[in-house]
Every structure is written in structure tokens, then in C-alpha cells.
Amino acid sequence: GQQLNQSPQSMFIQEGEDVSMNCTSSSIFNTWLWYKQDPGEGPVLLIALYKAGELTSNGRLTAQFGITRKDSFLNISASIPSDVGIYFCAGLPNLNAGGTSYGKLTFGQGTILTVHP
Amino acid sequence: EAQVTQNPRYLITVTGKKLTVTCSQNMNHEYMSWYRQDPGLGLRQIYYSMNVEVTDKGDVPEGYKVSRKEKRNFPLILESPSPNQTSLYFCASSLRRGGKNEQFFGPGTRLTVL
């Protein structure tokens, strides 16, 4: 199946610092989603991106859909302790295309974020 | 409250004993999907369903079955569980309108196969 490479695998930062993480793909996606997972819970959608070059913010979070459609970035500004968790990128191919990739969401391996007060 | 529910939340079973994990959503979503989460591998899609009676394999379907007889339910069936199916399982659903597929996840089911 398609592969998403997410980096870094983990980050240890001080409260107040900015955070950046990214995902790259070997193939084109038409949708990029960023999720956060807290311990013992399911992933929660943070930001959805649908157009190449799109830059979208959600509070202190900003995500971008890469121009090549093969990558996406998530930035967290002025981190706080509750930002701790695992962040996942996910990509979806063209929903209007047929074939076996239709409807298949592919996830990155996740970035574990630790914020020290 | 709009939500995806899974049952059971925790299950310990033995090799070969058939089990079903239920998933239900109350948002009238067409699309539903099952994932497993393993350390270092992220979430991998097992099966998904575009609508009632329409299902398709994800990336890791071996050893699993699903059915979609009604819109709100999408059970995951392990006919003969094996220890390598010990994992954390998530069900998700989405509306799929206008080119969007923003999936909402359930709370997870932690399965241990001895």
C-alpha cells in the first residue's frame, strides 16, 4: 500500500516553544488530515486540507498542504502542557477516482510530543 | 451527542475463539472503517465500507471479516483470532460530502489474544 513518512518520531520540548512536524508521501494525495491522539482515546481531527498550497489554522495550530501534493506540515506555536500526545498525518487519494485506492485513508507513523512545563 | 461507539472496550481471549467487536455511529455517515494501531506502525486500515452492503479491503485485511447490513453498524469479526492480532482497534466514520472525508474515531478496543 501507499506509504507516509512522518517525522520526527518524537519531540521533547519546553513549554512555550514552537513545534514543527511533517509528512511525505511517495504518491499524490488530494486530502491531508492531521489528528491528535491522547492516551487511551481515539484520534481527534485537528485540521483538514483539500487544496495544494492551502494553509489552514486552528488556534495555535497551522497546517499546510504541500504544492507537490506529496507532503504536509503541521506547526504548533507557543506549546502548552496539554499539547502532549501523538500527532498523526493522514492522506486520502482522489475520492472521485475508482480502483482499490478509493476510500483508503493512509496514516503516518505518528509524532510523540512531550512538553515539559 | 454525535459519536462513534465500540464494544467491548477491552477484551482478552484465547487463540481460535471467534469474536466480534461492534461499532455503531449515530451521525448517518455512509463511510465506516476499521483500523488497528500497533507501536511504531501508526494506524493501518483493515476494512472500510462506502455504504450499506459495500465493503472493501484496506491494507491489512487478513484474518478479519466485516459486514455492513445497516448504515449505523459496522462489526469487525475475527473468526479464528491469533496472537498477532493483539492490538488496539479503532472504528471510524465520515460523511463523505463534497470531496471531504473527515473521519471521526471511536474510543478504541484493546484486544489481547493469548
mmCIF file of C-alpha atoms in Angstrom:
data_model
loop_
_atom_site.group_PDB
_atom_site.id
_atom_site.type_symbol
_atom_site.label_atom_id
_atom_site.label_comp_id
_atom_site.label_asym_id
_atom_site.label_seq_id
_atom_site.Cartn_x
_atom_site.Cartn_y
_atom_site.Cartn_z
ATOM 1 C CA GLY A 1 0.000 0.000 0.000
ATOM 2 C CA GLN A 2 0.904 3.664 -0.022
ATOM 3 C CA GLN A 3 3.485 4.854 2.496
ATOM 4 C CA LEU A 4 3.532 8.006 4.546
ATOM 5 C CA ASN A 5 6.744 9.011 6.278
ATOM 6 C CA GLN A 6 6.142 11.211 9.294
ATOM 7 C CA SER A 7 8.933 12.985 11.150
ATOM 8 C CA PRO A 8 10.157 13.424 13.704
ATOM 9 C CA GLN A 9 9.133 10.257 15.536
ATOM 10 C CA SER A 10 9.263 12.052 18.874
ATOM 11 C CA MET A 11 9.915 15.513 20.291
ATOM 12 C CA PHE A 12 10.758 16.715 23.774
ATOM 13 C CA ILE A 13 10.261 20.455 24.125
ATOM 14 C CA GLN A 14 9.867 23.141 26.753
ATOM 15 C CA GLU A 15 6.546 24.863 27.292
ATOM 16 C CA GLY A 16 6.330 27.950 25.084
ATOM 17 C CA GLU A 17 8.422 26.553 22.244
ATOM 18 C CA ASP A 18 7.124 26.145 18.711
ATOM 19 C CA VAL A 19 6.810 22.678 17.155
ATOM 20 C CA SER A 20 7.032 21.534 13.547
ATOM 21 C CA MET A 21 6.349 18.109 12.086
ATOM 22 C CA ASN A 22 5.834 16.889 8.559
ATOM 23 C CA CYS A 23 4.675 14.024 6.391
ATOM 24 C CA THR A 24 5.879 12.993 2.979
ATOM 25 C CA SER A 25 4.405 10.526 0.540
ATOM 26 C CA SER A 26 5.626 8.621 -2.481
ATOM 27 C CA SER A 27 2.341 9.337 -4.236
ATOM 28 C CA ILE A 28 -0.127 12.182 -4.597
ATOM 29 C CA PHE A 29 -2.910 12.781 -2.098
ATOM 30 C CA ASN A 30 -5.929 15.012 -2.636
ATOM 31 C CA THR A 31 -6.693 15.357 1.064
ATOM 32 C CA TRP A 32 -4.411 15.717 4.058
ATOM 33 C CA LEU A 33 -5.729 15.348 7.599
ATOM 34 C CA TRP A 34 -3.963 15.967 10.891
ATOM 35 C CA TYR A 35 -5.121 14.140 14.044
ATOM 36 C CA LYS A 36 -4.137 14.207 17.707
ATOM 37 C CA GLN A 37 -4.449 11.183 19.963
ATOM 38 C CA ASP A 38 -4.497 11.468 23.750
ATOM 39 C CA PRO A 39 -3.615 8.408 25.847
ATOM 40 C CA GLY A 40 -6.425 5.858 25.948
ATOM 41 C CA GLU A 41 -8.551 7.681 23.397
ATOM 42 C CA GLY A 42 -9.211 7.658 19.683
ATOM 43 C CA PRO A 43 -7.650 10.197 17.304
ATOM 44 C CA VAL A 44 -9.369 13.568 17.090
ATOM 45 C CA LEU A 45 -9.324 15.588 13.872
ATOM 46 C CA LEU A 46 -7.376 18.848 14.170
ATOM 47 C CA ILE A 47 -7.133 20.228 10.647
ATOM 48 C CA ALA A 48 -8.279 19.116 7.185
ATOM 49 C CA LEU A 49 -6.623 20.297 3.955
ATOM 50 C CA TYR A 50 -8.150 19.876 0.494
ATOM 51 C CA LYS A 51 -6.155 22.055 -1.936
ATOM 52 C CA ALA A 52 -2.492 22.109 -2.892
ATOM 53 C CA GLY A 53 -0.824 25.113 -1.255
ATOM 54 C CA GLU A 54 -3.647 25.539 1.254
ATOM 55 C CA LEU A 55 -2.649 26.958 4.634
ATOM 56 C CA THR A 56 -5.181 26.461 7.437
ATOM 57 C CA SER A 57 -5.102 27.433 11.095
ATOM 58 C CA ASN A 58 -6.937 26.130 14.145
ATOM 59 C CA GLY A 59 -5.957 28.244 17.135
ATOM 60 C CA ARG A 60 -2.240 27.745 17.736
ATOM 61 C CA LEU A 61 -2.087 25.043 15.080
ATOM 62 C CA THR A 62 -1.276 25.728 11.431
ATOM 63 C CA ALA A 63 -1.083 23.114 8.697
ATOM 64 C CA GLN A 64 -0.121 23.336 5.050
ATOM 65 C CA PHE A 65 -0.886 21.167 2.034
ATOM 66 C CA GLY A 66 2.339 20.951 0.023
ATOM 67 C CA ILE A 67 2.420 22.262 -3.556
ATOM 68 C CA THR A 68 3.561 18.901 -4.890
ATOM 69 C CA ARG A 69 0.581 17.230 -3.120
ATOM 70 C CA LYS A 70 3.061 14.735 -1.693
ATOM 71 C CA ASP A 71 3.670 16.417 1.638
ATOM 72 C CA SER A 72 2.080 18.317 4.501
ATOM 73 C CA PHE A 73 3.296 20.222 7.533
ATOM 74 C CA LEU A 74 1.867 20.909 10.990
ATOM 75 C CA ASN A 75 3.129 23.682 13.233
ATOM 76 C CA ILE A 76 2.154 24.297 16.853
ATOM 77 C CA SER A 77 3.057 27.686 18.262
ATOM 78 C CA ALA A 78 3.716 28.501 21.920
ATOM 79 C CA SER A 79 3.236 24.918 23.126
ATOM 80 C CA ILE A 80 1.459 24.203 26.403
ATOM 81 C CA PRO A 81 1.424 21.017 28.541
ATOM 82 C CA SER A 82 -1.953 19.870 27.159
ATOM 83 C CA ASP A 83 -0.403 19.652 23.672
ATOM 84 C CA VAL A 84 1.168 16.376 24.835
ATOM 85 C CA GLY A 85 0.044 13.427 22.756
ATOM 86 C CA ILE A 86 0.603 11.627 19.477
ATOM 87 C CA TYR A 87 0.061 13.567 16.261
ATOM 88 C CA PHE A 88 -0.794 11.712 13.068
ATOM 89 C CA CYS A 89 -0.956 12.852 9.492
ATOM 90 C CA ALA A 90 -3.261 11.002 7.130
ATOM 91 C CA GLY A 91 -3.653 11.166 3.383
ATOM 92 C CA LEU A 92 -6.549 10.317 1.117
ATOM 93 C CA PRO A 93 -6.344 9.854 -2.645
ATOM 94 C CA ASN A 94 -8.846 11.334 -5.090
ATOM 95 C CA LEU A 95 -12.335 10.428 -3.807
ATOM 96 C CA ASN A 96 -13.693 10.570 -7.330
ATOM 97 C CA ALA A 97 -11.237 8.018 -8.665
ATOM 98 C CA GLY A 98 -12.040 4.361 -8.937
ATOM 99 C CA GLY A 99 -9.787 1.439 -8.182
ATOM 100 C CA THR A 100 -8.532 -0.055 -4.995
ATOM 101 C CA SER A 101 -7.327 3.245 -3.509
ATOM 102 C CA TYR A 102 -10.858 4.658 -3.343
ATOM 103 C CA GLY A 103 -11.758 5.484 0.272
ATOM 104 C CA LYS A 104 -8.451 4.263 1.738
ATOM 105 C CA LEU A 105 -7.006 6.610 4.338
ATOM 106 C CA THR A 106 -3.288 6.110 4.941
ATOM 107 C CA PHE A 107 -1.716 7.240 8.234
ATOM 108 C CA GLY A 108 1.800 8.282 9.107
ATOM 109 C CA GLN A 109 3.592 6.520 11.977
ATOM 110 C CA GLY A 110 2.883 9.393 14.371
ATOM 111 C CA THR A 111 4.927 12.014 16.241
ATOM 112 C CA ILE A 112 5.017 11.662 20.023
ATOM 113 C CA LEU A 113 5.101 15.118 21.588
ATOM 114 C CA THR A 114 6.237 15.703 25.165
ATOM 115 C CA VAL A 115 6.047 19.203 26.629
ATOM 116 C CA HIS A 116 7.975 19.997 29.804
ATOM 117 C CA PRO A 117 6.448 22.727 31.986
ATOM 118 C CA GLU B 1 -24.376 13.587 21.172
ATOM 119 C CA ALA B 2 -22.759 12.688 17.838
ATOM 120 C CA GLN B 3 -20.415 9.793 18.405
ATOM 121 C CA VAL B 4 -18.876 6.519 17.339
ATOM 122 C CA THR B 5 -19.186 3.769 19.934
ATOM 123 C CA GLN B 6 -17.284 0.496 20.167
ATOM 124 C CA ASN B 7 -17.845 -2.563 22.314
ATOM 125 C CA PRO B 8 -16.180 -4.050 24.141
ATOM 126 C CA ARG B 9 -13.505 -1.544 25.132
ATOM 127 C CA TYR B 10 -11.229 -4.299 26.456
ATOM 128 C CA LEU B 11 -11.152 -7.981 25.566
ATOM 129 C CA ILE B 12 -8.836 -10.830 26.483
ATOM 130 C CA THR B 13 -9.433 -14.055 24.587
ATOM 131 C CA VAL B 14 -7.685 -17.241 23.505
ATOM 132 C CA THR B 15 -6.433 -18.355 20.131
ATOM 133 C CA GLY B 16 -9.157 -19.656 17.850
ATOM 134 C CA LYS B 17 -12.185 -18.395 19.765
ATOM 135 C CA LYS B 18 -14.367 -16.388 17.403
ATOM 136 C CA LEU B 19 -15.116 -12.842 18.477
ATOM 137 C CA THR B 20 -16.944 -9.756 17.225
ATOM 138 C CA VAL B 21 -16.193 -6.134 18.015
ATOM 139 C CA THR B 22 -19.174 -3.906 17.404
ATOM 140 C CA CYS B 23 -19.101 -0.377 16.036
ATOM 141 C CA SER B 24 -22.038 1.981 15.836
ATOM 142 C CA GLN B 25 -22.403 5.615 14.758
ATOM 143 C CA ASN B 26 -25.366 7.959 15.166
ATOM 144 C CA MET B 27 -24.378 10.559 12.554
ATOM 145 C CA ASN B 28 -25.945 8.881 9.496
ATOM 146 C CA HIS B 29 -22.483 8.548 7.935
ATOM 147 C CA GLU B 30 -22.127 6.494 4.777
ATOM 148 C CA TYR B 31 -18.450 5.702 5.239
ATOM 149 C CA MET B 32 -17.137 3.494 8.042
ATOM 150 C CA SER B 33 -13.749 1.936 8.566
ATOM 151 C CA TRP B 34 -11.709 -0.250 10.914
ATOM 152 C CA TYR B 35 -8.081 0.346 11.864
ATOM 153 C CA ARG B 36 -5.554 -1.357 14.064
ATOM 154 C CA GLN B 37 -2.864 0.553 15.905
ATOM 155 C CA ASP B 38 0.460 -1.037 16.804
ATOM 156 C CA PRO B 39 3.540 0.623 18.329
ATOM 157 C CA GLY B 40 5.779 2.162 15.680
ATOM 158 C CA LEU B 41 3.342 1.375 12.861
ATOM 159 C CA GLY B 42 0.685 4.028 13.347
ATOM 160 C CA LEU B 43 -2.851 3.210 12.258
ATOM 161 C CA ARG B 44 -3.380 0.702 9.491
ATOM 162 C CA GLN B 45 -6.689 0.262 7.730
ATOM 163 C CA ILE B 46 -8.258 -3.199 7.919
ATOM 164 C CA TYR B 47 -11.529 -2.816 6.027
ATOM 165 C CA TYR B 48 -13.764 0.036 5.003
ATOM 166 C CA SER B 49 -17.322 0.441 3.786
ATOM 167 C CA MET B 50 -18.642 3.097 1.431
ATOM 168 C CA ASN B 51 -22.263 2.333 2.241
ATOM 169 C CA VAL B 52 -24.662 -0.458 3.183
ATOM 170 C CA GLU B 53 -23.610 -3.774 1.627
ATOM 171 C CA VAL B 54 -20.459 -2.178 0.141
ATOM 172 C CA THR B 55 -17.179 -3.189 1.782
ATOM 173 C CA ASP B 56 -13.572 -3.320 0.625
ATOM 174 C CA LYS B 57 -10.192 -4.398 1.930
ATOM 175 C CA GLY B 58 -7.782 -1.957 3.477
ATOM 176 C CA ASP B 59 -4.066 -2.551 3.879
ATOM 177 C CA VAL B 60 -4.183 -5.388 6.447
ATOM 178 C CA PRO B 61 -7.418 -7.390 5.930
ATOM 179 C CA GLU B 62 -6.040 -10.911 6.522
ATOM 180 C CA GLY B 63 -7.750 -12.680 9.421
ATOM 181 C CA TYR B 64 -10.666 -10.248 9.604
ATOM 182 C CA LYS B 65 -14.195 -10.043 8.245
ATOM 183 C CA VAL B 66 -16.714 -7.242 8.263
ATOM 184 C CA SER B 67 -20.344 -6.728 7.340
ATOM 185 C CA ARG B 68 -22.480 -3.660 6.696
ATOM 186 C CA LYS B 69 -26.112 -4.709 6.810
ATOM 187 C CA GLU B 70 -27.317 -1.377 8.131
ATOM 188 C CA LYS B 71 -25.920 2.118 7.889
ATOM 189 C CA ARG B 72 -25.162 2.699 11.561
ATOM 190 C CA ASN B 73 -23.335 -0.563 12.344
ATOM 191 C CA PHE B 74 -20.054 -1.994 11.085
ATOM 192 C CA PRO B 75 -18.937 -5.016 13.144
ATOM 193 C CA LEU B 76 -15.428 -6.452 12.933
ATOM 194 C CA ILE B 77 -15.278 -10.238 13.082
ATOM 195 C CA LEU B 78 -12.259 -12.378 13.944
ATOM 196 C CA GLU B 79 -13.230 -15.934 13.001
ATOM 197 C CA SER B 80 -10.098 -17.531 14.500
ATOM 198 C CA PRO B 81 -8.053 -14.959 16.422
ATOM 199 C CA SER B 82 -4.302 -15.400 16.686
ATOM 200 C CA PRO B 83 -1.765 -13.701 18.981
ATOM 201 C CA ASN B 84 -0.552 -11.433 16.143
ATOM 202 C CA GLN B 85 -3.996 -9.835 16.186
ATOM 203 C CA THR B 86 -3.350 -8.475 19.664
ATOM 204 C CA SER B 87 -3.714 -4.754 19.070
ATOM 205 C CA LEU B 88 -5.687 -1.593 19.669
ATOM 206 C CA TYR B 89 -8.615 -1.352 17.246
ATOM 207 C CA PHE B 90 -10.431 1.791 16.157
ATOM 208 C CA CYS B 91 -13.628 2.244 14.229
ATOM 209 C CA ALA B 92 -14.221 5.470 12.309
ATOM 210 C CA SER B 93 -16.997 7.028 10.247
ATOM 211 C CA SER B 94 -17.402 10.002 7.950
ATOM 212 C CA LEU B 95 -19.988 11.711 5.809
ATOM 213 C CA ARG B 96 -18.030 11.966 2.513
ATOM 214 C CA ARG B 97 -19.653 15.019 1.006
ATOM 215 C CA GLY B 98 -18.155 17.446 -1.488
ATOM 216 C CA GLY B 99 -14.876 15.610 -1.740
ATOM 217 C CA LYS B 100 -14.385 15.561 2.037
ATOM 218 C CA ASN B 101 -13.740 12.512 4.194
ATOM 219 C CA GLU B 102 -13.172 13.817 7.737
ATOM 220 C CA GLN B 103 -13.253 10.663 9.801
ATOM 221 C CA PHE B 104 -14.480 10.572 13.392
ATOM 222 C CA PHE B 105 -12.980 7.860 15.554
ATOM 223 C CA GLY B 106 -14.412 5.703 18.304
ATOM 224 C CA PRO B 107 -12.697 5.290 21.701
ATOM 225 C CA GLY B 108 -10.874 2.096 20.758
ATOM 226 C CA THR B 109 -10.975 -1.603 21.694
ATOM 227 C CA ARG B 110 -7.875 -3.149 23.221
ATOM 228 C CA LEU B 111 -7.736 -6.822 22.236
ATOM 229 C CA THR B 112 -5.350 -9.382 23.685
ATOM 230 C CA VAL B 113 -5.208 -12.852 22.131
ATOM 231 C CA LEU B 114 -3.410 -15.435 24.286
#
